[in-house]
Tab-separated table of C-alpha atoms in Angstrom:
chain	number	residue	atom	x	y	z
A	1	MET	CA	-5.557	27.829	-14.860
A	2	LEU	CA	-4.781	29.165	-11.361
A	3	ASP	CA	-4.793	33.012	-10.982
A	4	ALA	CA	-4.250	35.404	-8.034
A	5	ALA	CA	-7.961	35.569	-7.186
A	6	MET	CA	-8.091	31.844	-6.646
A	7	VAL	CA	-4.978	31.953	-4.517
A	8	ARG	CA	-6.448	34.709	-2.377
A	9	GLU	CA	-9.589	32.563	-1.806
A	10	PHE	CA	-7.464	29.559	-0.704
A	11	THR	CA	-5.353	31.896	1.522
A	12	ASP	CA	-8.401	33.492	3.186
A	13	LEU	CA	-9.681	29.936	4.027
A	14	LEU	CA	-6.390	28.431	5.209
A	15	SER	CA	-4.118	31.427	6.069
A	16	GLU	CA	-0.777	32.249	4.372
A	17	ASN	CA	0.941	29.385	6.228
A	18	GLY	CA	-1.534	27.000	4.735
A	19	VAL	CA	-0.847	27.778	1.064
A	20	ILE	CA	2.293	26.952	-0.913
A	21	THR	CA	2.931	28.729	-4.339
A	22	ASP	CA	6.566	29.049	-4.569
A	23	GLU	CA	8.250	26.785	-7.043
A	24	VAL	CA	10.781	25.227	-4.485
A	25	GLY	CA	7.894	24.499	-2.170
A	26	LEU	CA	5.682	23.078	-4.879
A	27	ARG	CA	8.600	20.748	-6.001
A	28	SER	CA	8.598	19.130	-2.601
A	29	TYR	CA	5.225	17.573	-3.651
A	30	GLU	CA	5.979	16.572	-7.270
A	31	CYS	CA	6.148	12.869	-6.689
A	32	ASP	CA	5.669	10.138	-3.949
A	33	GLY	CA	8.010	7.132	-3.370
A	34	LEU	CA	7.877	6.249	-7.126
A	35	THR	CA	10.283	8.924	-8.028
A	36	GLY	CA	10.186	8.214	-11.815
A	37	PHE	CA	6.823	9.988	-12.132
A	38	ARG	CA	6.832	13.525	-11.396
A	39	GLN	CA	4.653	16.601	-11.841
A	40	VAL	CA	4.841	20.031	-10.173
A	41	PRO	CA	1.352	21.126	-8.930
A	42	ALA	CA	-0.131	24.492	-9.444
A	43	LEU	CA	-0.853	24.802	-5.604
A	44	VAL	CA	-0.377	22.956	-2.386
A	45	VAL	CA	-2.797	23.537	0.581
A	46	LEU	CA	-2.302	22.331	4.134
A	47	PRO	CA	-5.652	22.362	5.928
A	48	ARG	CA	-5.642	21.908	9.706
A	49	ASP	CA	-8.912	20.019	10.191
A	50	ALA	CA	-11.797	18.424	8.308
A	51	GLN	CA	-13.793	21.602	7.838
A	52	GLU	CA	-10.828	23.185	6.074
A	53	VAL	CA	-10.381	20.113	3.904
A	54	ALA	CA	-13.952	20.326	2.969
A	55	GLY	CA	-13.567	24.130	2.207
A	56	ALA	CA	-10.626	23.398	0.028
A	57	VAL	CA	-12.395	20.946	-1.958
A	58	ARG	CA	-15.445	23.218	-2.345
A	59	LEU	CA	-13.112	25.800	-3.872
A	60	CYS	CA	-11.604	23.279	-6.253
A	61	ALA	CA	-15.224	22.373	-7.281
A	62	LYS	CA	-16.042	26.094	-7.707
A	63	TYR	CA	-13.207	26.562	-10.117
A	64	GLY	CA	-13.179	22.974	-11.757
A	65	MET	CA	-9.754	22.268	-10.455
A	66	PRO	CA	-8.640	18.675	-10.068
A	67	PHE	CA	-7.055	17.751	-6.877
A	68	VAL	CA	-4.972	15.148	-5.262
A	69	ALA	CA	-5.096	14.246	-1.472
A	70	ARG	CA	-1.614	13.436	-0.067
A	71	GLY	CA	-0.520	11.758	3.147
A	72	ALA	CA	3.066	11.248	3.835
A	73	GLY	CA	3.946	10.508	0.180
A	74	THR	CA	5.487	7.103	0.899
A	75	GLY	CA	3.452	5.308	-1.673
A	76	LEU	CA	5.223	3.347	-4.381
A	77	SER	CA	2.825	3.473	-7.398
A	78	GLY	CA	2.627	7.079	-8.196
A	79	GLY	CA	-0.764	7.296	-6.636
A	80	ALA	CA	-0.092	10.786	-4.979
A	81	MET	CA	1.573	12.362	-8.009
A	82	PRO	CA	-0.011	15.746	-8.598
A	83	VAL	CA	-1.870	16.748	-11.594
A	84	ALA	CA	-0.682	19.695	-13.899
A	85	ASP	CA	-2.638	22.813	-13.079
A	86	GLY	CA	-4.176	20.979	-10.115
A	87	VAL	CA	-4.012	21.251	-6.249
A	88	VAL	CA	-2.489	18.984	-3.738
A	89	ILE	CA	-4.384	18.773	-0.478
A	90	SER	CA	-1.779	17.723	2.119
A	91	LEU	CA	-3.337	16.075	5.164
A	92	GLN	CA	-0.040	16.157	7.184
A	93	LYS	CA	-1.504	18.623	9.683
A	94	LEU	CA	-4.385	16.254	10.613
A	95	ARG	CA	-2.394	14.255	12.999
A	96	ARG	CA	-4.528	13.941	16.213
A	97	ILE	CA	-5.373	10.639	17.810
A	98	LEU	CA	-8.950	11.569	18.801
A	99	GLU	CA	-9.757	8.689	20.989
A	100	ILE	CA	-8.551	5.383	22.231
A	101	ASP	CA	-11.733	3.499	23.209
A	102	VAL	CA	-10.438	0.691	25.344
A	103	GLU	CA	-13.739	-0.831	26.256
A	104	ASN	CA	-14.742	-1.186	22.597
A	105	ARG	CA	-11.241	-1.658	21.392
A	106	ARG	CA	-11.397	1.151	18.865
A	107	ALA	CA	-9.228	4.221	17.965
A	108	VAL	CA	-10.563	7.424	16.301
A	109	LEU	CA	-7.948	9.044	14.198
A	110	GLU	CA	-7.218	11.807	11.902
A	111	PRO	CA	-5.742	10.774	8.471
A	112	GLY	CA	-2.238	12.109	9.084
A	113	VAL	CA	-1.571	9.816	12.154
A	114	TYR	CA	1.391	7.612	11.407
A	115	ASN	CA	0.540	3.912	11.421
A	116	LEU	CA	3.061	2.912	14.160
A	117	GLU	CA	1.749	5.775	16.457
A	118	ILE	CA	-1.652	3.988	16.690
A	119	SER	CA	-0.097	0.909	18.412
A	120	LYS	CA	2.121	3.084	20.593
A	121	ALA	CA	-0.843	4.965	21.768
A	122	ALA	CA	-2.789	1.667	22.414
A	123	ALA	CA	0.001	-0.252	23.974
A	124	PRO	CA	-0.571	1.048	27.641
A	125	TYR	CA	-3.943	-0.720	27.385
A	126	GLY	CA	-2.592	-4.069	26.033
A	127	LEU	CA	-3.940	-3.248	22.648
A	128	TYR	CA	-2.370	-2.695	19.220
A	129	TYR	CA	-3.173	-2.122	15.469
A	130	ALA	CA	-2.502	-5.079	13.335
A	131	PRO	CA	-1.719	-3.879	9.744
A	132	ASP	CA	2.091	-3.012	9.663
A	133	PRO	CA	3.388	-1.867	6.438
A	134	SER	CA	7.196	-1.839	6.140
A	135	SER	CA	6.936	2.022	6.106
A	136	GLN	CA	4.768	2.050	9.212
A	137	GLN	CA	6.995	4.474	11.027
A	138	VAL	CA	6.365	7.098	8.265
A	139	CYS	CA	3.123	6.110	6.482
A	140	THR	CA	-0.227	7.461	7.560
A	141	ILE	CA	-3.476	5.819	8.200
A	142	GLY	CA	-5.142	7.957	5.554
A	143	GLY	CA	-2.668	6.639	2.924
A	144	ASN	CA	-3.277	3.162	4.313
A	145	VAL	CA	-6.963	3.597	3.725
A	146	ALA	CA	-6.295	4.798	0.113
A	147	GLU	CA	-4.092	1.759	-0.841
A	148	ASN	CA	-5.724	-0.885	1.409
A	149	SER	CA	-2.253	-1.473	2.866
A	150	GLY	CA	-1.217	-4.694	4.457
A	151	GLY	CA	2.146	-5.651	5.826
A	152	ALA	CA	4.106	-8.608	7.179
A	153	HIS	CA	1.256	-9.744	9.407
A	154	CYS	CA	-1.532	-9.448	6.858
A	155	LEU	CA	-1.457	-13.334	6.434
A	156	LYS	CA	-3.171	-13.869	9.802
A	157	TYR	CA	-4.791	-10.534	10.419
A	158	GLY	CA	-5.675	-9.207	6.993
A	159	PHE	CA	-5.397	-5.880	5.375
A	160	THR	CA	-6.578	-2.292	6.240
A	161	THR	CA	-10.093	-2.998	5.102
A	162	ASN	CA	-10.375	-5.752	7.789
A	163	HIS	CA	-9.616	-3.164	10.521
A	164	VAL	CA	-11.401	0.011	9.461
A	165	LEU	CA	-14.857	0.375	10.958
A	166	GLU	CA	-16.008	3.848	9.942
A	167	MET	CA	-14.659	6.851	7.939
A	168	GLU	CA	-15.572	10.447	7.451
A	169	VAL	CA	-15.139	11.416	3.857
A	170	VAL	CA	-15.196	14.618	1.922
A	171	LEU	CA	-16.732	14.092	-1.524
A	172	ALA	CA	-15.715	15.843	-4.729
A	173	ASP	CA	-18.320	18.595	-4.252
A	174	GLY	CA	-17.169	19.314	-0.682
A	175	SER	CA	-20.071	17.528	1.038
A	176	VAL	CA	-19.147	15.403	4.096
A	177	VAL	CA	-20.431	11.871	4.537
A	178	THR	CA	-19.844	8.929	6.881
A	179	LEU	CA	-19.121	5.436	5.480
A	180	GLY	CA	-19.413	2.400	7.644
A	181	GLY	CA	-20.333	2.539	11.306
A	182	PRO	CA	-18.998	2.171	14.833
A	183	THR	CA	-19.221	-1.601	14.590
A	184	GLY	CA	-18.174	-1.712	10.811
A	185	GLU	CA	-21.573	-2.661	9.726
A	186	GLN	CA	-23.782	-0.448	7.592
A	187	ALA	CA	-27.173	-1.193	5.989
A	188	GLY	CA	-27.083	-1.252	2.189
A	189	PRO	CA	-24.147	-1.534	-0.089
A	190	ASP	CA	-20.630	-1.669	1.648
A	191	LEU	CA	-19.528	1.855	0.739
A	192	ARG	CA	-16.870	1.645	3.345
A	193	GLY	CA	-15.367	-1.375	1.635
A	194	LEU	CA	-15.772	0.400	-1.711
A	195	PHE	CA	-13.792	3.519	-0.572
A	196	ILE	CA	-10.925	1.642	0.953
A	197	GLY	CA	-8.305	0.996	-1.743
A	198	SER	CA	-9.981	3.409	-4.152
A	199	GLU	CA	-6.529	5.287	-4.231
A	200	GLY	CA	-8.062	8.770	-3.623
A	201	THR	CA	-10.398	8.746	-6.680
A	202	LEU	CA	-13.615	8.802	-4.609
A	203	GLY	CA	-13.026	11.439	-2.157
A	204	VAL	CA	-10.793	12.511	0.838
A	205	CYS	CA	-10.869	10.695	4.101
A	206	THR	CA	-10.688	13.047	7.057
A	207	LYS	CA	-11.468	10.788	9.975
A	208	VAL	CA	-10.956	7.026	10.537
A	209	THR	CA	-12.167	4.616	13.316
A	210	VAL	CA	-10.074	1.444	13.412
A	211	ARG	CA	-10.321	-1.807	15.257
A	212	LEU	CA	-7.676	-2.591	17.923
A	213	LEU	CA	-6.682	-6.102	18.842
A	214	GLN	CA	-5.413	-7.568	22.236
A	215	THR	CA	-1.569	-7.817	22.269
A	216	PRO	CA	-0.813	-11.544	21.850
A	217	GLU	CA	0.079	-13.502	24.976
A	218	THR	CA	3.156	-15.290	23.324
A	219	VAL	CA	5.137	-14.444	20.251
A	220	ARG	CA	7.816	-16.901	18.716
A	221	THR	CA	9.936	-16.097	15.712
A	222	VAL	CA	12.328	-18.131	13.549
A	223	LEU	CA	14.716	-17.044	11.007
A	224	ALA	CA	15.353	-19.972	8.683
A	225	ASP	CA	17.921	-20.153	5.894
A	226	PHE	CA	17.443	-22.513	3.011
A	227	PRO	CA	19.590	-24.010	0.342
A	228	SER	CA	17.431	-22.617	-2.502
A	229	ILE	CA	14.320	-20.514	-3.134
A	230	GLU	CA	12.405	-23.569	-4.224
A	231	ALA	CA	12.926	-25.258	-0.790
A	232	ALA	CA	11.871	-22.150	1.022
A	233	GLY	CA	8.724	-21.876	-1.117
A	234	ASP	CA	7.865	-25.403	-0.630
A	235	THR	CA	8.171	-24.917	3.163
A	236	VAL	CA	5.609	-22.107	3.032
A	237	GLY	CA	3.175	-24.469	1.261
A	238	ASP	CA	3.645	-27.200	3.763
A	239	ILE	CA	3.270	-24.905	6.664
A	240	VAL	CA	-0.179	-23.741	5.458
A	241	ASP	CA	-1.094	-27.281	4.364
A	242	ALA	CA	-0.501	-28.417	8.131
A	243	ALA	CA	-3.200	-25.936	9.163
A	244	ILE	CA	-0.706	-23.754	10.867
A	245	VAL	CA	-1.534	-19.976	10.259
A	246	PRO	CA	1.437	-17.904	11.201
A	247	ALA	CA	1.175	-14.253	11.888
A	248	ALA	CA	3.798	-13.588	9.306
A	249	VAL	CA	5.756	-15.573	6.657
A	250	GLU	CA	8.440	-13.406	4.911
A	251	MET	CA	10.988	-14.337	2.313
A	252	MET	CA	14.095	-12.650	1.358
A	253	ASP	CA	16.740	-13.759	-1.286
A	254	SER	CA	20.415	-13.365	-1.093
A	255	LEU	CA	20.598	-10.010	-2.805
A	256	ALA	CA	17.999	-8.477	-0.498
A	257	MET	CA	19.726	-9.941	2.588
A	258	GLU	CA	23.118	-8.569	1.457
A	259	ALA	CA	21.571	-4.954	1.273
A	260	SER	CA	19.623	-5.262	4.509
A	261	GLU	CA	22.414	-6.878	6.553
A	262	ALA	CA	24.942	-4.120	5.482
A	263	ALA	CA	22.266	-1.639	6.716
A	264	THR	CA	21.032	-3.085	9.918
A	265	GLY	CA	23.435	-5.884	11.059
A	266	ALA	CA	20.232	-7.939	11.725
A	267	GLY	CA	22.047	-11.237	11.629
A	268	LEU	CA	21.023	-12.402	8.138
A	269	THR	CA	23.069	-14.946	6.357
A	270	VAL	CA	24.081	-13.054	3.259
A	271	ASP	CA	25.456	-16.034	1.338
A	272	SER	CA	22.262	-18.030	1.703
A	273	PRO	CA	20.022	-18.289	-1.282
A	274	ALA	CA	16.867	-17.719	0.728
A	275	ALA	CA	15.630	-17.169	4.123
A	276	LEU	CA	12.218	-17.268	5.744
A	277	ILE	CA	11.081	-15.111	8.843
A	278	ILE	CA	8.292	-16.899	10.324
A	279	GLU	CA	6.181	-15.628	13.322
A	280	LEU	CA	3.660	-17.297	15.474
A	281	ASP	CA	1.511	-15.530	18.085
A	282	GLY	CA	-1.383	-16.414	20.339
A	283	PRO	CA	-1.910	-18.428	23.595
A	284	GLY	CA	1.335	-19.818	24.953
A	285	ASP	CA	0.412	-23.576	24.774
A	286	GLU	CA	-0.903	-23.270	21.220
A	287	VAL	CA	2.091	-21.314	19.951
A	288	GLU	CA	4.624	-23.766	21.571
A	289	ALA	CA	2.907	-26.735	19.916
A	290	GLU	CA	2.741	-25.099	16.518
A	291	PHE	CA	6.268	-23.944	16.825
A	292	GLU	CA	7.585	-27.392	17.289
A	293	HIS	CA	5.701	-28.565	14.214
A	294	LEU	CA	6.866	-25.556	12.248
A	295	THR	CA	10.579	-26.039	12.858
A	296	ALA	CA	10.207	-29.697	12.016
A	297	ILE	CA	8.774	-28.743	8.622
A	298	CYS	CA	11.742	-26.265	7.989
A	299	GLU	CA	14.122	-29.095	8.826
A	300	ARG	CA	12.497	-31.459	6.490
A	301	HIS	CA	13.070	-29.126	3.703
A	302	GLY	CA	16.758	-28.805	4.292
A	303	ALA	CA	16.931	-25.608	6.428
A	304	THR	CA	20.659	-24.782	6.953
A	305	ARG	CA	20.054	-22.682	9.910
A	306	LEU	CA	17.340	-21.989	12.379
A	307	HIS	CA	17.847	-18.934	14.482
A	308	VAL	CA	15.195	-18.473	17.213
A	309	PRO	CA	15.396	-15.099	18.997
A	310	THR	CA	14.828	-15.436	22.628
A	311	GLU	CA	14.485	-11.789	23.577
A	312	ALA	CA	12.025	-9.168	22.408
A	313	GLU	CA	14.919	-6.884	21.290
A	314	GLU	CA	16.512	-9.707	19.325
A	315	ARG	CA	13.320	-10.335	17.516
A	316	GLN	CA	12.807	-6.647	16.635
A	317	LYS	CA	16.270	-6.737	15.110
A	318	VAL	CA	15.314	-9.546	12.789
A	319	TRP	CA	12.171	-7.645	11.847
A	320	LYS	CA	14.210	-4.472	11.351
A	321	GLY	CA	16.294	-6.294	8.813
A	322	ARG	CA	13.212	-7.279	6.934
A	323	LYS	CA	11.445	-3.916	7.083
A	324	ALA	CA	14.513	-1.912	6.123
A	325	ALA	CA	15.040	-4.045	2.909
A	326	PHE	CA	13.563	-1.534	0.418
A	327	ALA	CA	15.511	1.406	1.582
A	328	ALA	CA	18.739	-0.721	2.116
A	329	VAL	CA	18.824	-1.750	-1.465
A	330	GLY	CA	20.007	1.760	-2.215
A	331	ARG	CA	23.437	0.494	-0.801
A	332	ILE	CA	23.909	-1.929	-3.871
A	333	SER	CA	22.210	0.064	-6.500
A	334	PRO	CA	22.019	3.739	-7.385
A	335	ASP	CA	18.496	3.368	-8.549
A	336	TYR	CA	15.649	0.816	-8.237
A	337	ILE	CA	11.969	0.265	-8.769
A	338	VAL	CA	9.865	-1.543	-6.197
A	339	GLN	CA	7.136	-3.671	-7.817
A	340	ASP	CA	4.088	-5.342	-6.091
A	341	GLY	CA	2.222	-8.245	-7.393
A	342	VAL	CA	0.407	-11.412	-6.074
A	343	VAL	CA	0.626	-15.063	-7.206
A	344	PRO	CA	-0.886	-18.140	-5.760
A	345	ARG	CA	1.403	-19.637	-3.094
A	346	THR	CA	1.691	-22.827	-5.148
A	347	ARG	CA	3.415	-20.862	-7.960
A	348	LEU	CA	6.004	-18.974	-5.809
A	349	ALA	CA	8.938	-20.985	-7.012
A	350	GLU	CA	7.849	-20.788	-10.516
A	351	VAL	CA	7.255	-17.000	-10.592
A	352	LEU	CA	10.674	-16.370	-8.926
A	353	THR	CA	12.461	-18.544	-11.466
A	354	ARG	CA	10.732	-16.604	-14.309
A	355	ILE	CA	11.711	-13.281	-12.702
A	356	ALA	CA	15.341	-14.430	-12.477
A	357	GLU	CA	15.263	-15.359	-16.268
A	358	MET	CA	13.640	-11.999	-17.249
A	359	GLY	CA	16.239	-10.100	-15.159
A	360	ARG	CA	19.048	-11.935	-17.029
A	361	ASP	CA	17.440	-11.349	-20.346
A	362	ALA	CA	17.173	-7.541	-19.482
A	363	ASP	CA	20.710	-7.644	-18.027
A	364	LEU	CA	19.271	-6.310	-14.763
A	365	ARG	CA	19.516	-7.588	-11.208
A	366	VAL	CA	16.332	-8.324	-9.320
A	367	ALA	CA	16.265	-8.526	-5.555
A	368	ASN	CA	13.237	-10.256	-3.968
A	369	VAL	CA	11.708	-9.612	-0.457
A	370	PHE	CA	8.096	-10.372	0.013
A	371	HIS	CA	5.148	-11.701	1.997
A	372	ALA	CA	5.510	-15.320	1.177
A	373	GLY	CA	2.498	-16.525	3.236
A	374	ASP	CA	-0.092	-14.841	0.883
A	375	GLY	CA	2.090	-14.780	-2.340
A	376	ASN	CA	2.464	-10.969	-2.265
A	377	LEU	CA	5.702	-10.295	-4.174
A	378	HIS	CA	7.956	-7.156	-3.994
A	379	PRO	CA	10.674	-7.491	-6.546
A	380	LEU	CA	13.063	-4.732	-6.611
A	381	VAL	CA	14.462	-3.923	-10.025
A	382	LEU	CA	17.988	-2.533	-9.791
A	383	TYR	CA	19.292	-0.154	-12.348
A	384	SER	CA	21.390	2.950	-13.005
A	385	GLU	CA	19.758	6.111	-14.397
A	386	ALA	CA	23.188	7.461	-15.307
A	387	ALA	CA	23.812	4.302	-17.391
A	388	GLY	CA	20.691	4.765	-19.342
A	389	GLU	CA	18.940	1.759	-17.908
A	390	HIS	CA	15.704	3.331	-16.691
A	391	ASP	CA	13.448	2.437	-19.618
A	392	ALA	CA	14.692	-1.136	-19.533
A	393	ALA	CA	14.124	-1.342	-15.804
A	394	GLU	CA	10.572	0.149	-16.143
A	395	LYS	CA	9.647	-2.462	-18.907
A	396	LEU	CA	11.011	-5.289	-16.713
A	397	SER	CA	9.003	-3.983	-13.621
A	398	THR	CA	5.772	-3.823	-15.876
A	399	ASP	CA	6.574	-7.252	-17.368
A	400	ILE	CA	6.863	-8.758	-13.783
A	401	ALA	CA	3.396	-7.333	-12.730
A	402	GLU	CA	1.703	-8.610	-15.823
A	403	LEU	CA	3.543	-12.064	-15.272
A	404	CYS	CA	1.718	-12.224	-11.919
A	405	VAL	CA	-1.612	-11.916	-13.723
A	406	GLU	CA	-0.581	-14.631	-16.258
A	407	LEU	CA	0.120	-17.058	-13.361
A	408	GLY	CA	-3.332	-16.460	-11.774
A	409	GLY	CA	-2.569	-13.544	-9.504
A	410	SER	CA	-2.979	-9.792	-9.249
A	411	LEU	CA	-1.240	-6.615	-10.492
A	412	SER	CA	-1.094	-5.437	-6.793
A	413	GLY	CA	-1.273	-6.789	-3.314
A	414	GLU	CA	-1.035	-3.600	-1.352
A	415	HIS	CA	0.830	-0.751	-3.042
A	416	GLY	CA	-2.005	0.110	-5.434
A	417	ILE	CA	-2.231	0.749	-9.213
A	418	GLY	CA	-1.669	4.462	-9.247
A	419	THR	CA	0.183	5.782	-12.227
A	420	ASP	CA	2.669	3.057	-12.422
A	421	LYS	CA	0.294	0.120	-13.447
A	422	ALA	CA	-2.745	1.859	-14.815
A	423	CYS	CA	-1.702	0.840	-18.389
A	424	SER	CA	-1.522	-2.788	-17.328
A	425	MET	CA	-5.162	-2.925	-15.977
A	426	PRO	CA	-6.454	-4.447	-19.360
A	427	ALA	CA	-4.194	-7.398	-18.681
A	428	MET	CA	-6.273	-8.249	-15.731
A	429	PHE	CA	-9.694	-6.752	-16.396
A	430	SER	CA	-11.896	-6.728	-19.486
A	431	GLU	CA	-13.196	-3.470	-21.110
A	432	ASP	CA	-16.567	-4.116	-19.476
A	433	ASP	CA	-14.989	-4.618	-16.053
A	434	LEU	CA	-13.123	-1.317	-16.391
A	435	GLY	CA	-16.255	0.370	-17.633
A	436	VAL	CA	-18.253	-0.588	-14.549
A	437	MET	CA	-15.355	0.560	-12.230
A	438	HIS	CA	-15.289	3.879	-14.095
A	439	ARG	CA	-19.028	4.359	-13.702
A	440	VAL	CA	-18.821	3.693	-10.015
A	441	ARG	CA	-16.194	6.284	-9.778
A	442	LEU	CA	-18.432	8.775	-11.626
A	443	ALA	CA	-21.149	8.182	-9.232
A	444	PHE	CA	-18.894	9.641	-6.469
A	445	ASP	CA	-17.015	12.101	-8.676
A	446	PRO	CA	-18.988	12.974	-11.794
A	447	ASP	CA	-16.222	15.337	-13.153
A	448	SER	CA	-13.377	12.963	-12.404
A	449	ARG	CA	-11.554	15.692	-10.357
A	450	CYS	CA	-10.502	13.523	-7.439
A	451	ASN	CA	-6.961	12.158	-8.266
A	452	PRO	CA	-7.471	11.926	-12.040
A	453	GLY	CA	-5.211	9.973	-14.153
A	454	LYS	CA	-4.836	7.055	-11.712
A	455	LEU	CA	-6.039	3.551	-11.720
A	456	PHE	CA	-7.564	3.484	-15.078
A	457	PRO	CA	-5.700	3.417	-18.455
A	458	THR	CA	-6.071	6.781	-20.325
A	459	PRO	CA	-4.948	7.838	-23.669
A	460	ARG	CA	-2.597	10.250	-22.135
A	461	LEU	CA	-0.858	7.632	-20.118
A	462	CYS	CA	-1.034	4.682	-22.399
A	463	GLY	CA	-1.397	6.051	-25.938
A	464	GLU	CA	-4.761	4.268	-26.267
A	465	ARG	CA	-7.609	5.463	-28.582
A	466	PRO	CA	-10.758	5.761	-26.447
A	467	GLY	CA	-13.452	3.578	-27.903
A	468	LYS	CA	-16.908	4.695	-28.937
A	469	TYR	CA	-19.508	4.347	-26.177
A	470	ALA	CA	-22.052	1.663	-26.831
A	471	PRO	CA	-25.278	2.121	-24.866
A	472	HIS	CA	-26.851	-0.855	-22.979
A	473	PRO	CA	-30.336	-1.887	-24.409
A	474	LEU	CA	-31.979	-1.033	-21.117
A	475	GLU	CA	-30.378	2.471	-21.536
A	476	GLU	CA	-31.800	2.875	-24.949
A	477	ALA	CA	-35.240	1.806	-23.653
A	478	GLY	CA	-35.099	4.447	-20.945
A	479	VAL	CA	-35.064	1.915	-18.043
A	480	ILE	CA	-31.577	2.905	-16.832
A	481	GLU	CA	-29.584	6.141	-17.065
A	482	ARG	CA	-25.835	6.422	-17.846
A	483	LEU	CA	-24.041	8.401	-15.018
């Protein structure tokens, strides 16, 4: 339990302005974007640099206190939810862009830098940072590293892990290590890749070096309406089969477009069953040739409208309509849960049909907006807390995530497992799989103090009975040691 002497030590390290102990202040950190999971922390600390982060972690280690590193709190899986009697280490004051290395096309950043700020800083040099989550105006690069975030353009350019070269990380004992290298290569196991997407369970990232790309010569975008979700899904498959690799292929259904159009006036056709936003980029001649082929595929599948923005501002307006969809749903529902799962592209139509059936059975509406190019779904389950629909909505959301696994996909594409889907992990991984993951975690954090209660199913979260540990024969023979 936290006592006055512990608070004084944190205050001596960080100053009074770097420690929050009052209840109102603490409640500001009780949840992330998944507001259905809440826990007031015992203490919030706001370090100003990596040294203070390490010092705070060492104090947590000294007193055996669990801690949760927090960026902007925009995550949607409960990954930044505090721990009772634990410390939240907020990284919001670590916001410096330390270097834009134009010659080597790299940027060195502190973890509190907003995603979009990277591209703004690089733009004068004809460079940009490719991963672009819908929350890129407010999410931080540290949070992107924790969740291995993607975004609309991940189909062509990949996820955060494809663009992070090197990280400075504070481990659970307060020691500081470097994972990766200036070129992204490191001798031995890929600890850089292991850390990215670990959701804060292996340590705290305090500095990130990312890869920058050259701004594309030409960009062409089309907003295509379709008579059915099936037609839109088949279009996506044919585009990929034609060896066209768009920068982005996004799909929205009528419910998502209704909400987004009301919020943004982006020019979406609200009575259309489905729409695709498809973007090509690259050398001018290549883009023009592929764009002609692309529009022909859309027309072959019965596209009812092809809107091609001719100006950059008009194209940005279309993308504003897509990226505002999550928040805009608040216009048509008092409460909602954003889910995140992945299915093979070939099963898009099937999964959307199943989701619609599940929604009808639960008497709840589900809006769909997602990265169709790589099958990364984001169903939004609409409900009313006041009407007592929360439990039904939570069950439907979980069932949708597990349906993705049933159809050959994954529980998460980019939002992470966090608290929300920890109990669903056995649907995707065997007991042995989860055991190996947990032992890897213990190698970094032997006392499980880094963001405990996330990722893995626990008796507290899932009502499970922990099974008896069975030693491996090599362990019994003394050849290997259990961590």
